[in-house]
Tab-separated table of C-alpha atoms in Angstrom:
chain	number	residue	atom	x	y	z
A	1	UNK	CA	31.913	1.090	-17.221
A	2	UNK	CA	32.785	-2.548	-16.510
A	3	UNK	CA	30.007	-4.979	-15.733
A	4	UNK	CA	29.927	-7.256	-12.710
A	5	UNK	CA	30.133	-10.879	-13.768
A	6	UNK	CA	28.365	-13.775	-12.050
A	7	UNK	CA	28.257	-17.451	-12.855
A	8	UNK	CA	24.850	-19.086	-12.867
A	9	UNK	CA	25.757	-20.841	-9.617
A	10	UNK	CA	26.820	-17.580	-7.958
A	11	UNK	CA	23.638	-15.867	-9.054
A	12	UNK	CA	21.513	-18.722	-7.758
A	13	UNK	CA	23.058	-18.272	-4.311
A	14	UNK	CA	22.372	-14.528	-4.468
A	15	UNK	CA	18.713	-15.112	-5.269
A	16	UNK	CA	18.427	-17.195	-2.108
A	17	UNK	CA	20.621	-15.149	0.246
A	18	UNK	CA	17.677	-13.622	2.149
A	19	UNK	CA	18.491	-10.011	1.222
A	20	UNK	CA	18.443	-9.996	-2.582
A	21	UNK	CA	15.632	-7.857	-3.970
A	22	UNK	CA	14.987	-7.481	-7.705
A	23	UNK	CA	13.158	-4.194	-7.064
A	24	UNK	CA	16.572	-2.543	-6.766
A	25	UNK	CA	17.442	-3.602	-10.311
A	26	UNK	CA	14.280	-3.820	-12.415
A	27	UNK	CA	11.628	-1.779	-10.619
A	28	UNK	CA	10.855	1.924	-10.522
A	29	UNK	CA	8.546	3.746	-8.136
A	30	UNK	CA	7.459	7.272	-9.086
A	31	UNK	CA	5.841	9.115	-6.204
A	32	UNK	CA	3.225	11.871	-6.376
A	33	UNK	CA	5.895	14.538	-5.814
A	34	UNK	CA	8.259	13.214	-8.484
A	35	UNK	CA	10.453	11.207	-6.144
A	36	UNK	CA	11.992	8.045	-7.602
A	37	UNK	CA	12.806	4.961	-5.574
A	38	UNK	CA	13.087	1.257	-6.258
A	39	UNK	CA	9.700	0.572	-4.677
A	40	UNK	CA	6.962	2.205	-2.641
A	41	UNK	CA	8.176	0.856	0.699
A	42	UNK	CA	11.837	1.815	0.344
A	43	UNK	CA	12.900	4.683	2.603
A	44	UNK	CA	15.555	6.965	1.121
A	45	UNK	CA	16.883	10.203	2.540
A	46	UNK	CA	16.818	13.322	0.436
A	47	UNK	CA	18.373	12.197	-2.824
A	48	UNK	CA	15.440	10.165	-4.148
A	49	UNK	CA	13.957	13.147	-5.959
A	50	UNK	CA	14.095	13.105	-9.738
A	51	UNK	CA	17.357	14.219	-11.340
A	52	UNK	CA	19.238	13.217	-14.514
A	53	UNK	CA	20.674	10.162	-12.759
A	54	UNK	CA	17.906	9.479	-10.261
A	55	UNK	CA	17.990	5.721	-10.813
A	56	UNK	CA	21.642	5.571	-9.759
A	57	UNK	CA	21.885	7.643	-6.595
A	58	UNK	CA	24.500	6.735	-4.007
A	59	UNK	CA	21.838	5.300	-1.709
A	60	UNK	CA	20.415	3.084	-4.430
A	61	UNK	CA	23.871	1.835	-5.388
A	62	UNK	CA	24.651	1.061	-1.750
A	63	UNK	CA	21.337	-0.802	-1.391
A	64	UNK	CA	22.120	-2.862	-4.505
A	65	UNK	CA	25.537	-3.826	-3.178
A	66	UNK	CA	24.056	-4.842	0.172
A	67	UNK	CA	21.301	-6.796	-1.548
A	68	UNK	CA	23.824	-8.857	-3.494
A	69	UNK	CA	26.199	-9.440	-0.583
A	70	UNK	CA	23.721	-10.564	2.085
A	71	UNK	CA	23.453	-7.310	4.043
A	72	UNK	CA	20.055	-5.966	5.105
A	73	UNK	CA	20.062	-2.416	3.824
A	74	UNK	CA	18.386	0.070	6.209
A	75	UNK	CA	16.353	1.619	3.387
A	76	UNK	CA	14.514	-1.715	3.083
A	77	UNK	CA	13.496	-1.867	6.741
A	78	UNK	CA	9.799	-2.270	5.900
A	79	UNK	CA	10.432	-5.640	4.275
A	80	UNK	CA	12.741	-6.812	7.056
A	81	UNK	CA	10.038	-5.998	9.625
A	82	UNK	CA	7.353	-7.832	7.648
A	83	UNK	CA	9.548	-10.882	7.166
A	84	UNK	CA	10.328	-10.897	10.901
A	85	UNK	CA	6.563	-11.042	11.471
A	86	UNK	CA	6.416	-13.980	9.023
A	87	UNK	CA	4.270	-11.875	6.714
A	88	UNK	CA	4.903	-11.951	2.989
A	89	UNK	CA	7.040	-8.933	2.129
A	90	UNK	CA	7.148	-6.771	-0.965
A	91	UNK	CA	10.621	-8.199	-1.651
A	92	UNK	CA	9.409	-11.791	-1.573
A	93	UNK	CA	6.473	-11.064	-3.873
A	94	UNK	CA	8.631	-9.327	-6.477
A	95	UNK	CA	11.284	-12.046	-6.270
A	96	UNK	CA	8.677	-14.639	-7.266
A	97	UNK	CA	7.398	-12.409	-10.086
A	98	UNK	CA	10.878	-11.722	-11.466
A	99	UNK	CA	11.655	-15.434	-11.641
A	100	UNK	CA	8.377	-15.957	-13.491
A	101	UNK	CA	9.207	-13.113	-15.894
A	102	UNK	CA	12.674	-14.601	-16.505
A	103	UNK	CA	14.160	-11.169	-15.900
A	104	UNK	CA	17.811	-10.895	-16.909
A	105	UNK	CA	19.196	-8.804	-14.069
A	106	UNK	CA	22.621	-10.324	-13.509
A	107	UNK	CA	24.087	-9.140	-16.843
A	108	UNK	CA	23.136	-5.477	-16.383
A	109	UNK	CA	24.922	-4.414	-13.185
A	110	UNK	CA	27.930	-2.116	-13.418
A	111	UNK	CA	30.976	-2.480	-11.167
A	112	UNK	CA	29.906	0.563	-9.115
A	113	UNK	CA	26.402	-0.973	-8.739
A	114	UNK	CA	24.831	1.523	-11.106
A	115	UNK	CA	22.602	0.322	-13.939
A	116	UNK	CA	22.875	1.669	-17.461
A	117	UNK	CA	19.658	1.689	-19.494
A	118	UNK	CA	17.697	-0.337	-16.907
A	119	UNK	CA	15.145	-2.845	-18.132
A	120	UNK	CA	12.188	-1.828	-15.987
A	121	UNK	CA	9.911	-4.834	-15.576
A	122	UNK	CA	7.888	-3.409	-12.687
A	123	UNK	CA	6.612	0.189	-12.859
A	124	UNK	CA	4.841	1.625	-9.823
A	125	UNK	CA	3.471	5.067	-10.589
A	126	UNK	CA	1.430	7.732	-8.886
A	127	UNK	CA	0.726	10.470	-11.414
A	128	UNK	CA	-0.520	12.976	-8.855
A	129	UNK	CA	-2.172	13.319	-5.464
A	130	UNK	CA	-5.673	14.081	-6.759
A	131	UNK	CA	-8.085	12.110	-4.589
A	132	UNK	CA	-11.698	12.465	-3.514
A	133	UNK	CA	-11.211	10.907	-0.066
A	134	UNK	CA	-9.647	12.098	3.192
A	135	UNK	CA	-8.605	8.874	4.866
A	136	UNK	CA	-7.739	9.182	8.551
A	137	UNK	CA	-4.145	8.055	8.143
A	138	UNK	CA	-3.434	9.711	4.794
A	139	UNK	CA	-1.948	13.148	4.062
A	140	UNK	CA	-1.692	15.831	1.388
A	141	UNK	CA	1.180	13.844	-0.154
A	142	UNK	CA	-1.325	11.254	-1.381
A	143	UNK	CA	-4.644	13.110	-1.261
A	144	UNK	CA	-5.368	16.623	-2.482
A	145	UNK	CA	-8.582	16.539	-0.438
A	146	UNK	CA	-6.458	16.900	2.700
A	147	UNK	CA	-5.290	20.391	1.692
A	148	UNK	CA	-7.784	22.463	3.679
A	149	UNK	CA	-7.478	20.398	6.856
A	150	UNK	CA	-3.689	20.287	6.584
A	151	UNK	CA	-3.530	24.084	6.440
A	152	UNK	CA	-5.793	24.353	9.489
A	153	UNK	CA	-3.961	21.627	11.410
A	154	UNK	CA	-0.619	23.346	11.037
A	155	UNK	CA	-2.150	26.545	12.412
A	156	UNK	CA	-4.346	25.141	15.179
A	157	UNK	CA	-2.709	21.936	16.385
A	158	UNK	CA	1.069	22.106	17.003
A	159	UNK	CA	1.215	18.366	17.776
A	160	UNK	CA	0.341	17.706	14.116
A	161	UNK	CA	3.903	18.601	13.168
A	162	UNK	CA	5.110	15.667	15.284
A	163	UNK	CA	2.932	13.019	13.702
A	164	UNK	CA	3.002	13.793	9.987
A	165	UNK	CA	5.350	11.565	8.041
A	166	UNK	CA	7.491	14.274	6.484
A	167	UNK	CA	7.343	18.000	5.667
A	168	UNK	CA	4.177	18.698	3.718
A	169	UNK	CA	3.885	20.978	0.709
A	170	UNK	CA	0.179	21.794	0.558
A	171	UNK	CA	-0.305	21.951	-3.166
A	172	UNK	CA	-1.584	19.747	-5.959
A	173	UNK	CA	1.311	17.454	-6.774
A	174	UNK	CA	2.102	16.229	-10.274
A	175	UNK	CA	4.846	13.674	-10.756
A	176	UNK	CA	4.526	13.138	-14.528
A	177	UNK	CA	3.196	15.986	-16.657
A	178	UNK	CA	3.816	14.112	-19.917
A	179	UNK	CA	3.639	10.317	-20.240
A	180	UNK	CA	6.429	10.470	-22.835
A	181	UNK	CA	8.875	10.474	-19.912
A	182	UNK	CA	7.865	6.892	-19.039
A	183	UNK	CA	7.500	5.472	-22.548
A	184	UNK	CA	10.993	3.974	-22.436
A	185	UNK	CA	10.002	2.034	-19.328
A	186	UNK	CA	6.867	0.756	-21.042
A	187	UNK	CA	9.074	-1.000	-23.632
A	188	UNK	CA	10.196	-3.616	-21.124
A	189	UNK	CA	7.477	-3.467	-18.491
A	190	UNK	CA	5.859	-6.729	-17.327
A	191	UNK	CA	3.702	-5.229	-14.611
A	192	UNK	CA	2.316	-1.756	-13.914
A	193	UNK	CA	1.025	-0.807	-10.512
A	194	UNK	CA	-1.249	2.237	-10.526
A	195	UNK	CA	-1.936	4.125	-7.326
A	196	UNK	CA	-2.271	7.734	-6.320
A	197	UNK	CA	-3.968	9.865	-5.336
A	198	UNK	CA	-6.802	8.013	-6.944
A	199	UNK	CA	-5.646	6.523	-10.268
A	200	UNK	CA	-9.124	5.925	-11.704
A	201	UNK	CA	-9.844	9.666	-11.903
A	202	UNK	CA	-6.504	10.457	-13.565
A	203	UNK	CA	-6.422	11.197	-17.313
A	204	UNK	CA	-2.765	10.145	-17.693
A	205	UNK	CA	-3.592	6.712	-16.357
A	206	UNK	CA	-6.005	6.290	-19.270
A	207	UNK	CA	-3.371	7.617	-21.704
A	208	UNK	CA	-1.060	4.813	-20.585
A	209	UNK	CA	-3.814	2.223	-21.081
A	210	UNK	CA	-4.492	3.589	-24.575
A	211	UNK	CA	-0.775	3.430	-25.397
A	212	UNK	CA	-0.618	-0.202	-24.252
A	213	UNK	CA	-3.690	-1.060	-26.320
A	214	UNK	CA	-2.276	0.689	-29.401
A	215	UNK	CA	1.063	-1.123	-29.048
A	216	UNK	CA	-0.447	-4.570	-28.505
A	217	UNK	CA	0.721	-4.879	-24.907
A	218	UNK	CA	-2.616	-5.897	-23.472
A	219	UNK	CA	-1.188	-9.067	-21.941
A	220	UNK	CA	0.951	-7.309	-19.318
A	221	UNK	CA	-0.110	-7.453	-15.675
A	222	UNK	CA	-1.941	-4.355	-14.451
A	223	UNK	CA	-2.599	-3.905	-10.736
A	224	UNK	CA	-4.426	-1.113	-8.954
A	225	UNK	CA	-4.521	0.381	-5.526
A	226	UNK	CA	-7.825	2.239	-5.777
A	227	UNK	CA	-10.334	3.585	-3.279
A	228	UNK	CA	-12.931	1.900	-5.523
A	229	UNK	CA	-15.341	4.837	-5.578
A	230	UNK	CA	-15.114	5.543	-9.342
A	231	UNK	CA	-14.818	2.522	-11.634
A	232	UNK	CA	-17.270	3.064	-14.509
A	233	UNK	CA	-14.850	4.918	-16.786
A	234	UNK	CA	-12.249	2.161	-16.412
A	235	UNK	CA	-14.456	-0.830	-17.213
A	236	UNK	CA	-14.338	-0.496	-21.050
A	237	UNK	CA	-10.522	-0.372	-20.858
A	238	UNK	CA	-10.233	-3.344	-18.519
A	239	UNK	CA	-12.246	-5.442	-20.956
A	240	UNK	CA	-9.343	-5.167	-23.415
A	241	UNK	CA	-6.680	-6.494	-21.035
A	242	UNK	CA	-6.148	-10.124	-20.067
A	243	UNK	CA	-4.502	-9.703	-16.667
A	244	UNK	CA	-5.993	-6.984	-14.443
A	245	UNK	CA	-6.193	-7.017	-10.659
A	246	UNK	CA	-8.266	-4.335	-8.969
A	247	UNK	CA	-6.936	-3.959	-5.450
A	248	UNK	CA	-9.495	-2.026	-3.438
A	249	UNK	CA	-8.275	-0.025	-0.439
A	250	UNK	CA	-11.127	-0.978	1.847
A	251	UNK	CA	-10.441	-1.411	5.529
A	252	UNK	CA	-13.824	-1.868	7.192
A	253	UNK	CA	-17.478	-2.022	6.222
A	254	UNK	CA	-20.474	0.268	6.665
A	255	UNK	CA	-20.040	3.210	9.084
A	256	UNK	CA	-16.564	2.148	10.139
A	257	UNK	CA	-15.411	2.141	6.530
A	258	UNK	CA	-16.948	5.564	5.941
A	259	UNK	CA	-15.298	6.979	9.078
A	260	UNK	CA	-11.838	5.679	8.178
A	261	UNK	CA	-12.051	6.852	4.550
A	262	UNK	CA	-13.904	10.151	4.712
A	263	UNK	CA	-16.283	10.853	1.760
A	264	UNK	CA	-16.616	7.148	0.976
A	265	UNK	CA	-20.244	5.977	0.598
A	266	UNK	CA	-20.514	2.330	1.544
A	267	UNK	CA	-23.571	1.527	-0.582
A	268	UNK	CA	-21.704	2.827	-3.645
A	269	UNK	CA	-18.779	0.515	-2.890
A	270	UNK	CA	-21.096	-2.514	-2.789
A	271	UNK	CA	-22.794	-1.386	-6.009
A	272	UNK	CA	-19.416	-1.022	-7.745
A	273	UNK	CA	-18.371	-4.525	-6.743
A	274	UNK	CA	-21.623	-5.987	-8.065
A	275	UNK	CA	-21.120	-4.058	-11.305
A	276	UNK	CA	-17.671	-5.618	-11.737
A	277	UNK	CA	-19.049	-9.103	-11.177
A	278	UNK	CA	-21.760	-8.504	-13.755
A	279	UNK	CA	-19.760	-6.753	-16.498
A	280	UNK	CA	-16.158	-7.930	-16.096
A	281	UNK	CA	-16.199	-11.221	-14.150
A	282	UNK	CA	-12.751	-12.152	-15.478
A	283	UNK	CA	-11.074	-9.106	-13.925
A	284	UNK	CA	-9.529	-10.151	-10.626
A	285	UNK	CA	-10.499	-8.318	-7.452
A	286	UNK	CA	-8.988	-8.217	-3.969
A	287	UNK	CA	-9.307	-6.151	-0.834
A	288	UNK	CA	-6.018	-4.577	0.217
A	289	UNK	CA	-6.778	-3.567	3.787
A	290	UNK	CA	-4.611	-1.152	5.722
A	291	UNK	CA	-4.521	-2.386	9.305
A	292	UNK	CA	-4.834	-0.085	12.287
A	293	UNK	CA	-6.728	0.039	15.542
A	294	UNK	CA	-9.619	1.537	13.543
A	295	UNK	CA	-10.406	-1.736	11.784
A	296	UNK	CA	-8.705	-4.200	14.106
A	297	UNK	CA	-11.992	-5.535	15.469
A	298	UNK	CA	-13.982	-5.173	12.250
A	299	UNK	CA	-11.729	-6.681	9.575
A	300	UNK	CA	-12.863	-10.246	10.295
A	301	UNK	CA	-16.575	-9.315	10.170
A	302	UNK	CA	-16.014	-7.372	6.940
A	303	UNK	CA	-14.131	-10.285	5.394
A	304	UNK	CA	-16.809	-12.831	6.269
A	305	UNK	CA	-19.683	-10.558	5.234
A	306	UNK	CA	-18.306	-10.130	1.719
A	307	UNK	CA	-17.541	-13.844	1.427
A	308	UNK	CA	-21.098	-14.695	2.510
A	309	UNK	CA	-22.528	-12.188	0.015
A	310	UNK	CA	-20.331	-13.739	-2.715
A	311	UNK	CA	-18.584	-10.443	-3.390
A	312	UNK	CA	-15.161	-12.031	-2.800
A	313	UNK	CA	-13.700	-15.450	-2.162
A	314	UNK	CA	-12.131	-16.342	1.200
A	315	UNK	CA	-8.623	-15.643	-0.110
A	316	UNK	CA	-9.339	-12.308	-1.830
A	317	UNK	CA	-7.969	-10.111	0.948
A	318	UNK	CA	-4.623	-9.060	2.384
A	319	UNK	CA	-4.038	-7.373	5.739
A	320	UNK	CA	-0.262	-6.933	5.771
A	321	UNK	CA	-0.089	-3.146	5.324
A	322	UNK	CA	0.298	-1.956	8.916
A	323	UNK	CA	-0.102	1.645	10.021
A	324	UNK	CA	2.822	2.793	12.168
A	325	UNK	CA	2.190	6.566	12.055
A	326	UNK	CA	0.420	8.153	13.875
A	327	UNK	CA	1.595	5.801	16.617
A	328	UNK	CA	-1.735	5.509	18.387
A	329	UNK	CA	-3.191	3.865	15.250
A	330	UNK	CA	-0.611	1.049	15.336
A	331	UNK	CA	-2.182	-2.185	16.611
A	332	UNK	CA	1.036	-3.023	18.472
A	333	UNK	CA	0.347	-0.070	20.783
A	334	UNK	CA	-3.071	-1.274	21.914
A	335	UNK	CA	-3.410	-2.033	25.632
A	336	UNK	CA	-2.903	-5.681	26.504
A	337	UNK	CA	-6.568	-6.437	27.211
A	338	UNK	CA	-7.443	-5.410	23.636
A	339	UNK	CA	-4.555	-7.418	22.244
A	340	UNK	CA	-5.744	-10.502	24.108
A	341	UNK	CA	-9.257	-10.187	22.648
A	342	UNK	CA	-7.952	-9.641	19.132
A	343	UNK	CA	-5.593	-12.622	19.291
A	344	UNK	CA	-8.571	-14.892	19.920
A	345	UNK	CA	-10.535	-13.261	17.081
A	346	UNK	CA	-7.682	-13.601	14.580
A	347	UNK	CA	-6.815	-17.166	15.540
A	348	UNK	CA	-10.456	-18.205	15.167
A	349	UNK	CA	-10.500	-16.507	11.766
A	350	UNK	CA	-7.360	-18.343	10.685
A	351	UNK	CA	-9.019	-21.605	11.727
A	352	UNK	CA	-12.064	-20.643	9.653
A	353	UNK	CA	-9.855	-19.907	6.638
A	354	UNK	CA	-8.202	-23.301	6.985
A	355	UNK	CA	-11.627	-24.950	7.101
A	356	UNK	CA	-12.524	-23.494	3.688
A	357	UNK	CA	-9.885	-25.827	2.158
A	358	UNK	CA	-8.805	-23.317	-0.487
A	359	UNK	CA	-5.593	-24.430	-2.146
A	360	UNK	CA	-4.360	-20.818	-2.395
A	361	UNK	CA	-5.150	-19.817	1.200
A	362	UNK	CA	-1.508	-19.745	2.345
A	363	UNK	CA	-1.002	-16.059	1.523
A	364	UNK	CA	-4.105	-14.775	3.320
A	365	UNK	CA	-3.446	-17.000	6.345
A	366	UNK	CA	0.102	-15.691	6.428
A	367	UNK	CA	-1.322	-12.171	6.247
A	368	UNK	CA	-3.505	-12.675	9.332
A	369	UNK	CA	-0.657	-14.474	11.091
A	370	UNK	CA	1.473	-11.390	10.541
A	371	UNK	CA	-1.256	-9.343	12.187
A	372	UNK	CA	-1.212	-11.717	15.152
A	373	UNK	CA	2.564	-11.431	15.366
A	374	UNK	CA	2.392	-7.636	15.300
A	375	UNK	CA	0.237	-7.712	18.409
A	376	UNK	CA	3.175	-9.360	20.178
A	377	UNK	CA	5.489	-6.425	19.496
A	378	UNK	CA	6.457	-4.160	22.400
A	379	UNK	CA	3.944	-1.431	23.123
A	380	UNK	CA	4.879	2.241	23.295
A	381	UNK	CA	3.378	3.299	26.658
A	382	UNK	CA	3.140	6.920	25.525
A	383	UNK	CA	1.115	6.266	22.374
A	384	UNK	CA	-1.979	8.072	23.699
A	385	UNK	CA	-0.309	11.478	23.585
A	386	UNK	CA	-1.406	11.861	19.963
A	387	UNK	CA	-5.181	11.603	20.519
A	388	UNK	CA	-5.396	15.399	20.149
A	389	UNK	CA	-5.197	14.792	16.416
A	390	UNK	CA	-8.337	12.633	16.430
A	391	UNK	CA	-10.242	14.964	18.708
A	392	UNK	CA	-9.482	17.783	16.323
A	393	UNK	CA	-10.616	15.773	13.267
A	394	UNK	CA	-13.804	14.622	14.980
A	395	UNK	CA	-14.663	18.219	15.773
A	396	UNK	CA	-13.999	19.508	12.247
A	397	UNK	CA	-15.699	16.560	10.538
A	398	UNK	CA	-18.665	16.448	12.915
A	399	UNK	CA	-17.878	12.828	13.794
A	400	UNK	CA	-17.659	10.852	17.017
A	401	UNK	CA	-15.019	8.181	17.451
A	402	UNK	CA	-16.873	6.376	20.243
A	403	UNK	CA	-20.149	6.168	18.354
A	404	UNK	CA	-18.355	4.371	15.532
A	405	UNK	CA	-15.971	2.304	17.702
A	406	UNK	CA	-17.768	1.463	20.976
A	407	UNK	CA	-15.226	-1.326	21.529
A	408	UNK	CA	-12.778	1.392	22.613
A	409	UNK	CA	-14.941	3.003	25.280
A	410	UNK	CA	-12.020	2.659	27.723
A	411	UNK	CA	-10.149	5.262	25.654
A	412	UNK	CA	-12.664	7.966	26.625
A	413	UNK	CA	-10.345	9.700	29.131
A	414	UNK	CA	-7.880	10.457	26.335
A	415	UNK	CA	-10.544	12.521	24.579
A	416	UNK	CA	-11.451	14.608	27.625
């Protein structure tokens, strides 16, 4: 197979063409069900599931060609939407990292846009869907704890089949039964992103850490997306690595946080953060909030509370992961009077962030600005048709939406 050839000048133009994404060439995302994509936000149809040539499917080759030639591939829509909102996209973040890693991508692209023996610099892996939480906007695909409710929902609530993200196989998923299948990727890896399920309760995650320790690769970047409920087992491992970022999936504090992420105990979360500060102060920590109507009013209070309690710095949070399904959770679908209130809250918070004079505040300000911009998107006037889902969950979980979120008292008719 002939290789594509690029001069240094040609490649420089590609890197700045607005569509080039290194994830398509040096990144691998392994989902809980064994699916393989370039990254966790890429949307492929059907053929992304593991097969002998799963890194060179027709869709991936088409996306690579489009990336190089200035065409916005439809499978990368998530990044195009974030960039339109002026929020830092996955593509932009990995582009900066790849330049820093001095990744040699241009000499490893075949004429049909396949890649032979790819040098995986970025590995994003979810070993299984084992998780102890039942977050409101999650599913059995990423949390085994959703199994019982998923079975009941499919029987009792027909509308559920319209709001779930894709057909659900209600079983314990296992993407990698033997870590030997990813050892070749670990040869060239610069960064590993662990998620799940819940990675910190997964034995294979610790096998990978042990392999990296045994092979003297403790200087690679390790990043987590964790619900932050179980960290004690990981702390002795993290002490041996020089570049660890614990990204905690925390969306709101106190009762709101517990409602959004069912089975979470807020006091335990605070205790875990204090334990990190005491035992591993050099391990980086950040809140990776998933934004929805459920935390739209609270995220600013949560952010400031943890800054005031010295649990995080002002810039240790991102809010760019927006919920779009179920639709009634999407902040863009809030009624205008709520949007108007939130715009004032977010703008005041941006002003507060600017007043802290942190030199690295650009990213977090951009994150909140993206949230502001999302509020300007066109509202779906029929978004309230899906409230049956929440009424059903409240009933089965013995919870009450309006006790936790009194700011939405005007939504009461939708629950009647």
